[in-house]
Short mmCIF file of C-alpha atoms and ligand atoms in Angstrom, two decimals:
data_model
loop_
_atom_site.label_atom_id
_atom_site.label_comp_id
_atom_site.label_asym_id
_atom_site.label_seq_id
_atom_site.Cartn_x
_atom_site.Cartn_y
_atom_site.Cartn_z
CA MET A 155 -18.21 29.71 -68.83
CA GLU A 156 -16.50 31.73 -66.08
CA LYS A 157 -19.01 29.99 -63.51
CA GLU A 158 -17.54 26.68 -64.49
CA ASN A 159 -14.02 27.77 -64.90
CA ILE A 160 -14.40 29.18 -60.84
CA LEU A 161 -16.48 25.46 -60.05
CA LYS A 162 -13.35 23.89 -61.32
CA ILE A 163 -10.64 26.06 -59.72
CA GLU A 164 -12.70 25.39 -56.39
CA ASP A 165 -12.18 21.16 -56.77
CA GLU A 166 -8.69 21.20 -57.70
CA ALA A 167 -7.67 23.90 -55.09
CA MET A 168 -9.58 22.36 -52.54
CA SER A 169 -7.79 18.55 -53.02
CA GLU A 170 -4.59 20.38 -53.72
CA ILE A 171 -4.46 21.90 -50.62
CA SER A 172 -5.83 18.85 -48.61
CA GLN A 173 -3.02 16.72 -50.10
CA ALA A 174 -0.14 19.37 -49.17
CA LYS A 175 2.46 17.79 -46.71
CA ASN A 176 4.19 20.66 -45.41
CA PRO A 177 4.34 24.34 -45.58
CA GLN A 178 6.56 24.59 -48.51
CA GLU A 179 3.73 23.08 -50.59
CA ILE A 180 1.30 24.84 -48.96
CA GLU A 181 2.81 28.12 -50.04
CA THR A 182 3.27 26.85 -53.40
CA ILE A 183 -0.29 26.20 -53.87
CA ARG A 184 -1.31 29.48 -52.48
CA VAL A 185 0.43 31.50 -55.16
CA LYS A 186 -1.04 29.48 -57.71
CA TYR A 187 -4.51 30.54 -57.06
CA LEU A 188 -3.85 33.44 -55.04
CA GLY A 189 -0.70 35.10 -55.96
CA ARG A 190 -0.16 38.26 -57.32
CA GLN A 191 -0.87 36.40 -60.69
CA GLY A 192 -2.88 33.49 -59.55
CA VAL A 193 -5.26 31.85 -61.28
CA LEU A 194 -8.28 33.27 -59.11
CA THR A 195 -6.58 36.67 -58.50
CA GLU A 196 -6.64 36.96 -62.47
CA ILE A 197 -10.19 36.23 -62.35
CA LEU A 198 -10.99 38.82 -59.48
CA LYS A 199 -9.02 41.28 -61.55
CA SER A 200 -11.24 40.73 -64.82
CA ILE A 201 -14.70 40.70 -63.11
CA LYS A 202 -14.52 44.90 -63.64
CA ASP A 203 -14.70 44.21 -67.51
CA LEU A 204 -17.54 41.71 -67.29
CA PRO A 205 -21.32 42.51 -68.34
CA LEU A 206 -23.17 43.74 -65.40
CA GLU A 207 -24.94 40.26 -65.56
CA GLU A 208 -22.57 38.21 -65.16
CA LYS A 209 -20.67 40.51 -62.59
CA LYS A 210 -23.47 39.92 -60.22
CA ILE A 211 -22.87 36.39 -60.32
CA ILE A 212 -19.27 36.14 -60.75
CA GLY A 213 -18.11 38.37 -58.34
CA PRO A 214 -19.79 36.94 -55.35
CA MET A 215 -18.69 33.42 -56.28
CA ALA A 216 -15.15 34.41 -56.91
CA ASN A 217 -14.95 36.57 -53.70
CA SER A 218 -16.23 33.58 -51.66
CA LEU A 219 -14.16 31.19 -53.45
CA ARG A 220 -11.05 33.52 -52.23
CA ASN A 221 -12.16 33.34 -48.54
CA GLU A 222 -12.60 29.43 -48.63
CA LEU A 223 -9.47 28.62 -50.01
CA GLU A 224 -7.60 31.35 -47.48
CA GLU A 225 -9.27 29.45 -44.51
CA LYS A 226 -8.53 26.01 -45.91
CA ILE A 227 -4.83 26.96 -46.37
CA GLU A 228 -5.01 28.21 -42.88
CA GLU A 229 -6.37 24.88 -41.49
CA GLN A 230 -4.16 22.95 -43.40
CA LYS A 231 -0.95 24.92 -42.17
CA ASN A 232 -2.02 24.20 -38.69
CA LYS A 233 -2.35 20.28 -39.52
CA VAL A 234 1.12 20.01 -40.90
CA SER A 235 3.00 22.04 -38.70
CA LYS A 236 5.20 20.41 -36.08
CA LYS A 237 4.65 22.23 -33.14
CA THR A 238 6.67 21.49 -29.91
CA SER A 239 4.67 19.57 -27.18
CA TRP A 240 5.34 22.99 -25.04
CA GLU A 241 3.69 24.78 -27.55
CA ARG A 242 0.60 23.05 -27.51
CA ILE A 243 0.39 23.37 -23.74
CA ASP A 244 -2.56 25.19 -22.23
CA ILE A 245 -0.54 27.19 -18.95
CA THR A 246 -3.76 28.75 -17.84
CA GLN A 247 -4.86 24.63 -17.21
CA PRO A 248 -4.54 23.92 -13.54
CA GLY A 249 -1.99 21.08 -13.42
CA GLU A 250 -2.19 17.49 -12.81
CA LYS A 251 -1.00 16.03 -9.12
CA ILE A 252 1.91 13.86 -9.42
CA ARG A 253 1.14 10.20 -7.24
CA THR A 254 4.20 9.49 -5.19
CA GLY A 255 4.35 6.10 -3.55
CA HIS A 256 3.89 5.85 0.08
CA LEU A 257 4.21 3.50 2.86
CA HIS A 258 1.43 0.65 3.27
CA PRO A 259 -0.65 1.32 6.72
CA LEU A 260 0.70 -1.85 8.17
CA THR A 261 4.83 -0.58 7.51
CA ILE A 262 3.67 2.74 9.02
CA VAL A 263 1.97 1.23 12.25
CA ARG A 264 5.09 -0.95 12.50
CA GLN A 265 7.63 1.56 12.31
CA GLU A 266 5.62 3.49 14.86
CA ILE A 267 5.38 0.62 17.17
CA GLU A 268 9.27 0.19 16.57
CA GLU A 269 10.19 4.05 17.36
CA ILE A 270 7.73 3.66 20.61
CA PHE A 271 9.96 0.62 22.03
CA SER A 272 13.42 1.41 21.04
CA SER A 273 12.62 5.02 23.13
CA MET A 274 12.04 2.27 26.02
CA GLY A 275 15.67 0.78 25.32
CA PHE A 276 14.11 -2.29 23.10
CA SER A 277 16.09 -3.43 19.77
CA VAL A 278 14.40 -4.51 16.62
CA ILE A 279 15.29 -8.01 15.93
CA GLU A 280 14.00 -10.05 12.66
CA GLY A 281 13.93 -13.97 12.53
CA PRO A 282 13.27 -16.22 9.62
CA GLU A 283 9.43 -17.09 7.99
CA ALA A 284 10.34 -20.41 7.10
CA GLU A 285 11.10 -22.25 10.38
CA ASN A 286 11.67 -25.74 11.65
CA ASP A 287 9.62 -27.56 14.63
CA PHE A 288 12.28 -27.03 17.36
CA TYR A 289 12.62 -23.10 17.18
CA ASN A 290 8.41 -22.98 16.66
CA PHE A 291 7.41 -25.76 18.95
CA GLU A 292 9.62 -27.76 20.86
CA GLY A 293 12.52 -24.78 22.02
CA LEU A 294 9.05 -23.15 23.28
CA ASN A 295 8.06 -25.91 25.81
CA MET A 296 5.37 -27.61 23.12
CA PRO A 297 7.25 -31.05 22.48
CA PRO A 298 5.65 -33.31 19.47
CA ASN A 299 2.19 -34.10 20.13
CA HIS A 300 1.68 -31.75 22.31
CA PRO A 301 -2.20 -30.67 22.52
CA ALA A 302 -0.87 -26.86 22.66
CA ARG A 303 0.02 -27.62 18.80
CA ASP A 304 -3.29 -27.78 18.09
CA MET A 305 -3.88 -24.03 18.65
CA HIS A 306 -1.26 -23.05 15.30
CA ASP A 307 -3.17 -24.35 12.45
CA THR A 308 0.49 -24.81 10.56
CA PHE A 309 1.29 -24.95 6.97
CA TRP A 310 4.21 -27.75 6.90
CA LEU A 311 6.44 -27.35 3.64
CA LYS A 312 8.38 -30.29 2.16
CA ALA A 313 11.90 -29.24 2.68
CA GLU A 314 13.41 -31.03 5.99
CA THR A 315 15.79 -29.03 8.31
CA ASN A 316 19.29 -30.18 8.72
CA ASP A 317 19.44 -28.77 12.19
CA ARG A 318 20.10 -31.71 14.41
CA ARG A 319 17.93 -31.04 17.47
CA PRO A 320 14.26 -31.32 16.25
CA LYS A 321 12.96 -34.85 16.71
CA ASN A 322 10.29 -33.54 13.88
CA LYS A 323 12.71 -32.65 11.10
CA LYS A 324 10.08 -30.62 9.14
CA MET A 325 9.99 -27.29 8.39
CA LEU A 326 7.10 -24.84 8.28
CA LEU A 327 5.96 -21.16 7.96
CA ARG A 328 6.25 -19.98 11.41
CA THR A 329 2.79 -19.39 13.34
CA HIS A 330 3.96 -16.69 15.50
CA THR A 331 7.24 -14.87 16.42
CA SER A 332 7.82 -16.35 19.56
CA PRO A 333 10.68 -18.51 17.82
CA VAL A 334 12.60 -15.43 17.39
CA GLN A 335 13.22 -14.88 21.13
CA VAL A 336 14.35 -18.86 21.39
CA ARG A 337 17.05 -17.71 18.12
CA TYR A 338 18.10 -14.76 20.31
CA MET A 339 18.54 -16.07 23.56
CA GLU A 340 20.65 -19.19 22.41
CA LYS A 341 23.17 -16.40 21.24
CA ASN A 342 22.92 -13.42 23.63
CA LYS A 343 23.07 -13.31 27.31
CA PRO A 344 20.65 -11.26 29.41
CA PRO A 345 20.14 -8.32 29.76
CA ILE A 346 17.68 -8.68 26.98
CA ARG A 347 15.00 -6.12 25.38
CA ILE A 348 13.81 -6.76 22.16
CA ILE A 349 10.84 -6.55 19.90
CA CYS A 350 10.54 -9.15 16.88
CA PRO A 351 7.91 -7.66 14.25
CA GLY A 352 7.37 -10.20 11.26
CA LYS A 353 4.95 -12.15 8.91
CA VAL A 354 3.40 -15.55 10.39
CA PHE A 355 1.28 -17.95 8.79
CA ARG A 356 -1.83 -20.02 9.93
CA TYR A 357 -3.80 -22.20 8.00
CA GLU A 358 -7.23 -21.06 9.25
CA ASP A 359 -10.76 -19.92 8.12
CA ILE A 360 -10.31 -16.18 6.44
CA ASP A 361 -13.10 -13.75 7.41
CA ALA A 362 -13.11 -9.93 8.70
CA GLY A 363 -10.73 -10.53 11.46
CA HIS A 364 -8.41 -13.29 10.21
CA GLU A 365 -6.28 -14.17 7.63
CA ILE A 366 -3.97 -16.77 6.71
CA GLN A 367 -0.47 -14.47 6.36
CA PHE A 368 -0.68 -11.62 9.15
CA HIS A 369 1.60 -10.08 11.23
CA HIS A 370 2.89 -10.54 14.54
CA LEU A 371 4.74 -8.30 17.14
CA GLU A 372 6.76 -9.92 19.85
CA GLY A 373 8.54 -8.66 22.72
CA LEU A 374 11.26 -10.21 25.20
CA MET A 375 12.55 -8.53 28.36
CA VAL A 376 14.73 -10.47 30.72
CA ASP A 377 16.79 -9.01 33.56
CA LYS A 378 17.02 -9.71 37.70
CA ASP A 379 14.37 -9.10 39.08
CA ILE A 380 12.01 -8.60 36.62
CA SER A 381 8.18 -9.09 37.58
CA PHE A 382 4.86 -8.92 36.32
CA SER A 383 4.57 -5.04 37.70
CA ASN A 384 7.48 -4.68 35.02
CA PHE A 385 5.43 -6.12 32.22
CA LYS A 386 2.49 -4.14 33.23
CA SER A 387 3.96 -0.89 33.08
CA VAL A 388 5.74 -1.40 30.20
CA LEU A 389 2.73 -2.47 28.05
CA GLN A 390 0.63 0.38 29.78
CA SER A 391 3.08 3.02 28.58
CA PHE A 392 3.13 1.74 25.31
CA PHE A 393 -0.55 0.93 24.55
CA GLU A 394 -0.93 5.07 25.87
CA LYS A 395 1.66 6.50 23.59
CA PHE A 396 0.64 4.35 20.48
CA PHE A 397 -3.32 5.32 20.95
CA SER A 398 -2.15 8.70 22.19
CA LYS A 399 -5.19 8.68 25.05
CA ASN A 400 -5.73 7.30 28.30
CA ILE A 401 -6.19 3.56 27.44
CA SER A 402 -6.32 0.84 30.44
CA LEU A 403 -4.71 -2.29 30.23
CA ARG A 404 -6.79 -5.32 31.16
CA ILE A 405 -4.92 -8.59 32.19
CA ARG A 406 -6.71 -11.97 32.02
CA PRO A 407 -5.52 -15.27 33.14
CA SER A 408 -4.67 -17.54 30.32
CA TYR A 409 -2.45 -20.36 28.96
CA PHE A 410 0.89 -20.32 26.47
CA PRO A 411 2.99 -23.10 27.24
CA PHE A 412 6.15 -20.70 26.87
CA VAL A 413 5.15 -18.86 30.02
CA GLU A 414 3.75 -19.31 33.29
CA PRO A 415 1.55 -17.68 34.10
CA GLY A 416 0.29 -16.74 31.06
CA PHE A 417 -2.36 -14.07 30.28
CA GLU A 418 -4.03 -12.29 27.61
CA MET A 419 -4.44 -8.56 26.89
CA ASP A 420 -7.66 -6.08 26.30
CA VAL A 421 -7.21 -2.82 25.90
CA THR A 422 -10.32 -0.35 26.35
CA CYS A 423 -11.58 0.12 22.70
CA PRO A 424 -10.25 3.61 21.69
CA ARG A 425 -13.51 3.70 19.44
CA CYS A 426 -16.29 3.64 22.49
CA TYR A 427 -13.92 4.88 25.30
CA LYS A 428 -16.22 7.09 27.44
CA LYS A 429 -18.86 7.00 25.16
CA ASN A 430 -21.92 4.79 24.29
CA LYS A 431 -20.66 1.22 24.58
CA LYS A 432 -23.78 -0.01 23.14
CA GLU A 433 -23.60 1.01 19.33
CA CYS A 434 -19.68 -0.40 18.85
CA PRO A 435 -19.20 -2.76 16.04
CA LEU A 436 -15.58 -2.44 17.19
CA CYS A 437 -15.43 -4.27 20.41
CA SER A 438 -18.83 -5.91 20.14
CA SER A 439 -20.24 -3.30 22.76
CA THR A 440 -17.91 -4.94 25.16
CA GLY A 441 -15.63 -1.96 25.86
CA TRP A 442 -12.66 -4.15 25.51
CA ILE A 443 -10.25 -5.78 22.74
CA GLU A 444 -8.37 -8.48 22.86
CA MET A 445 -5.13 -7.77 21.67
CA GLY A 446 -2.59 -10.14 22.61
CA GLY A 447 -0.99 -12.69 24.63
CA ALA A 448 1.50 -12.62 27.41
CA GLY A 449 3.20 -13.79 30.31
CA MET A 450 6.57 -14.39 32.72
CA VAL A 451 8.90 -16.57 30.41
CA HIS A 452 8.64 -19.94 31.43
CA PRO A 453 11.74 -21.45 33.45
CA LYS A 454 11.97 -24.70 30.70
CA VAL A 455 12.24 -22.41 27.66
CA PHE A 456 15.18 -20.22 29.60
CA GLU A 457 16.78 -23.93 30.00
CA MET A 458 16.64 -24.90 26.60
CA SER A 459 18.04 -21.54 25.41
CA GLY A 460 20.88 -21.53 27.63
CA VAL A 461 19.73 -19.09 30.04
CA ASP A 462 19.63 -19.87 33.85
CA SER A 463 16.53 -19.20 35.37
CA SER A 464 17.72 -19.06 38.80
CA ASP A 465 19.73 -16.19 37.70
CA TRP A 466 17.13 -13.96 35.22
CA GLN A 467 13.39 -13.57 35.37
CA GLY A 468 11.48 -12.25 32.18
CA PHE A 469 8.26 -11.35 30.50
CA ALA A 470 7.14 -11.94 27.27
CA PHE A 471 4.41 -10.75 25.01
CA GLY A 472 3.00 -10.90 21.02
CA PHE A 473 0.05 -9.16 19.70
CA GLY A 474 -1.46 -9.06 16.32
CA LEU A 475 0.04 -6.34 14.05
CA ASP A 476 -2.69 -6.21 11.84
CA ARG A 477 -5.57 -6.24 14.83
CA ILE A 478 -3.89 -3.24 16.62
CA THR A 479 -3.52 -1.34 13.36
CA MET A 480 -7.28 -2.22 12.57
CA VAL A 481 -8.25 -0.65 16.06
CA LYS A 482 -6.15 2.85 15.66
CA TYR A 483 -7.94 3.41 11.97
CA ASN A 484 -11.28 1.77 12.73
CA ILE A 485 -10.81 -0.70 10.16
CA PRO A 486 -13.81 -3.29 9.82
CA ASP A 487 -11.64 -5.79 7.47
CA ILE A 488 -8.40 -7.24 8.03
CA ARG A 489 -8.47 -8.44 4.44
CA LEU A 490 -8.43 -4.64 3.06
CA PHE A 491 -4.56 -4.99 3.95
CA TYR A 492 -4.07 -7.26 1.29
CA SER A 493 -6.52 -6.26 -1.37
CA GLY A 494 -4.17 -3.84 -3.12
CA ASP A 495 -7.09 -1.67 -3.52
CA LEU A 496 -5.83 1.95 -4.08
CA ARG A 497 -8.92 3.69 -2.58
CA PHE A 498 -8.18 2.13 0.58
CA ILE A 499 -4.51 2.36 0.47
CA ARG A 500 -4.22 5.96 -0.76
CA GLN A 501 -6.12 6.86 2.60
CA PHE A 502 -2.95 6.46 4.45
CA TYR A 503 -0.74 9.40 2.66
C1 FA5 B 828 0.09 -16.28 20.29
O1 FA5 B 828 0.61 -16.45 19.22
C2 FA5 B 828 1.91 -16.52 21.05
N1 FA5 B 828 2.88 -16.34 20.63
C3 FA5 B 828 1.62 -14.79 21.50
C4 FA5 B 828 2.55 -14.78 22.95
C5 FA5 B 828 3.47 -14.28 23.01
C6 FA5 B 828 1.90 -15.22 24.15
C7 FA5 B 828 4.38 -14.46 23.95
C8 FA5 B 828 2.53 -15.22 25.52
C9 FA5 B 828 3.95 -14.75 25.04
P1 FA5 B 828 -2.00 -15.95 19.58
O2 FA5 B 828 -2.33 -17.10 18.74
O3 FA5 B 828 -3.16 -15.52 20.81
O4 FA5 B 828 -0.49 -16.11 20.72
O5 FA5 B 828 -1.83 -14.88 18.31
C10 FA5 B 828 -1.46 -13.57 19.21
C11 FA5 B 828 -2.62 -12.54 18.34
O6 FA5 B 828 -2.53 -12.59 17.02
C12 FA5 B 828 -4.13 -12.73 18.96
O7 FA5 B 828 -4.76 -12.08 19.91
C13 FA5 B 828 -4.76 -12.11 17.45
O8 FA5 B 828 -4.53 -10.36 17.55
C14 FA5 B 828 -3.84 -12.01 16.10
N2 FA5 B 828 -4.40 -13.17 15.58
C15 FA5 B 828 -4.09 -14.53 15.62
N3 FA5 B 828 -4.71 -15.26 14.73
C16 FA5 B 828 -4.66 -14.44 13.40
C17 FA5 B 828 -5.11 -14.55 12.18
N4 FA5 B 828 -5.34 -15.40 11.71
N5 FA5 B 828 -5.50 -13.51 11.55
C18 FA5 B 828 -5.08 -12.09 11.89
N6 FA5 B 828 -4.78 -11.83 13.59
C19 FA5 B 828 -4.71 -13.09 14.23
#
């Protein structure tokens, strides 16, 4: 009889405890079963009066039920108690690193270049990305149907410009940052020392070295008696500071309609400089990397921008910002810059 009674108490007590919703309800149940006059306490008290055979069975059963109920009560108390979040924090655990935002590698390099040129007296000037035909082509000595336009695979826009000069009224996404020199010379008299960084667009096949949207950095210096040696000296100083090592600059003759003479600039490959050139994937083992174009400003460009070329001379240059960043950090593929892949971006903290 006592045995069935204990099993019944066990069923009821366990079910009541697991349904209790707050510490007060749990306490009421505890008192009901385990309090001084609790149901189980009364049974425990009466064990001493039982016959020996029954004592042997009921004693351990009642004692073990008391332990079980105490455990179950503790468990339920933890479940329903509303601990604040800081009470649940294990302060012995190592902290989690908080990630902060940071600059994109192209922005880091752009700022670095701007600082170097600023230290040489150049100002940073920006221009519009949606340009008209005059500034992107005509004003740079590329009238309509000029064959050099073929070198720039152009994204034409549907909009038309209201600028009265271009014979071709169409607008386009600028294919280089050279239009900014024309805009600047129209409004500012020499002497001029500017750099013009920014996005440019070309309708080209995309591969490891080419994108349809990339960045150029243009430079223009106009003053009295400016010669090719000034150009070479400014660029040589820039490349040495930028790559923080002894870099040689190589100038090759080339053609751009807005300069005369025109050049192409190469720098010694920073990866295999003074090492074994045979195994360098960056410069295809030539030891030189093409950085961009340059030249002495064409008298026609001066004329169209309102600058008297008999008084003033100047040089201009333009290189790929993406390209120079790839060389500096040994980045094998231009597409990584625009991939949004955090594993790549996070290397530039
Ligand atoms: C020009 O765009 C001239 N405006 C540069 C210039 C300025 C010459 C002033 C003379 C005086 P070019 O088309 O070569 O030049 O482009 C310059 C650089 O941009 C190239 O040397 C290369 O480094 C980079 N470049 C060209 N096309 C791409 C492309 N699709 N993706 C990434 N970089 C490119």
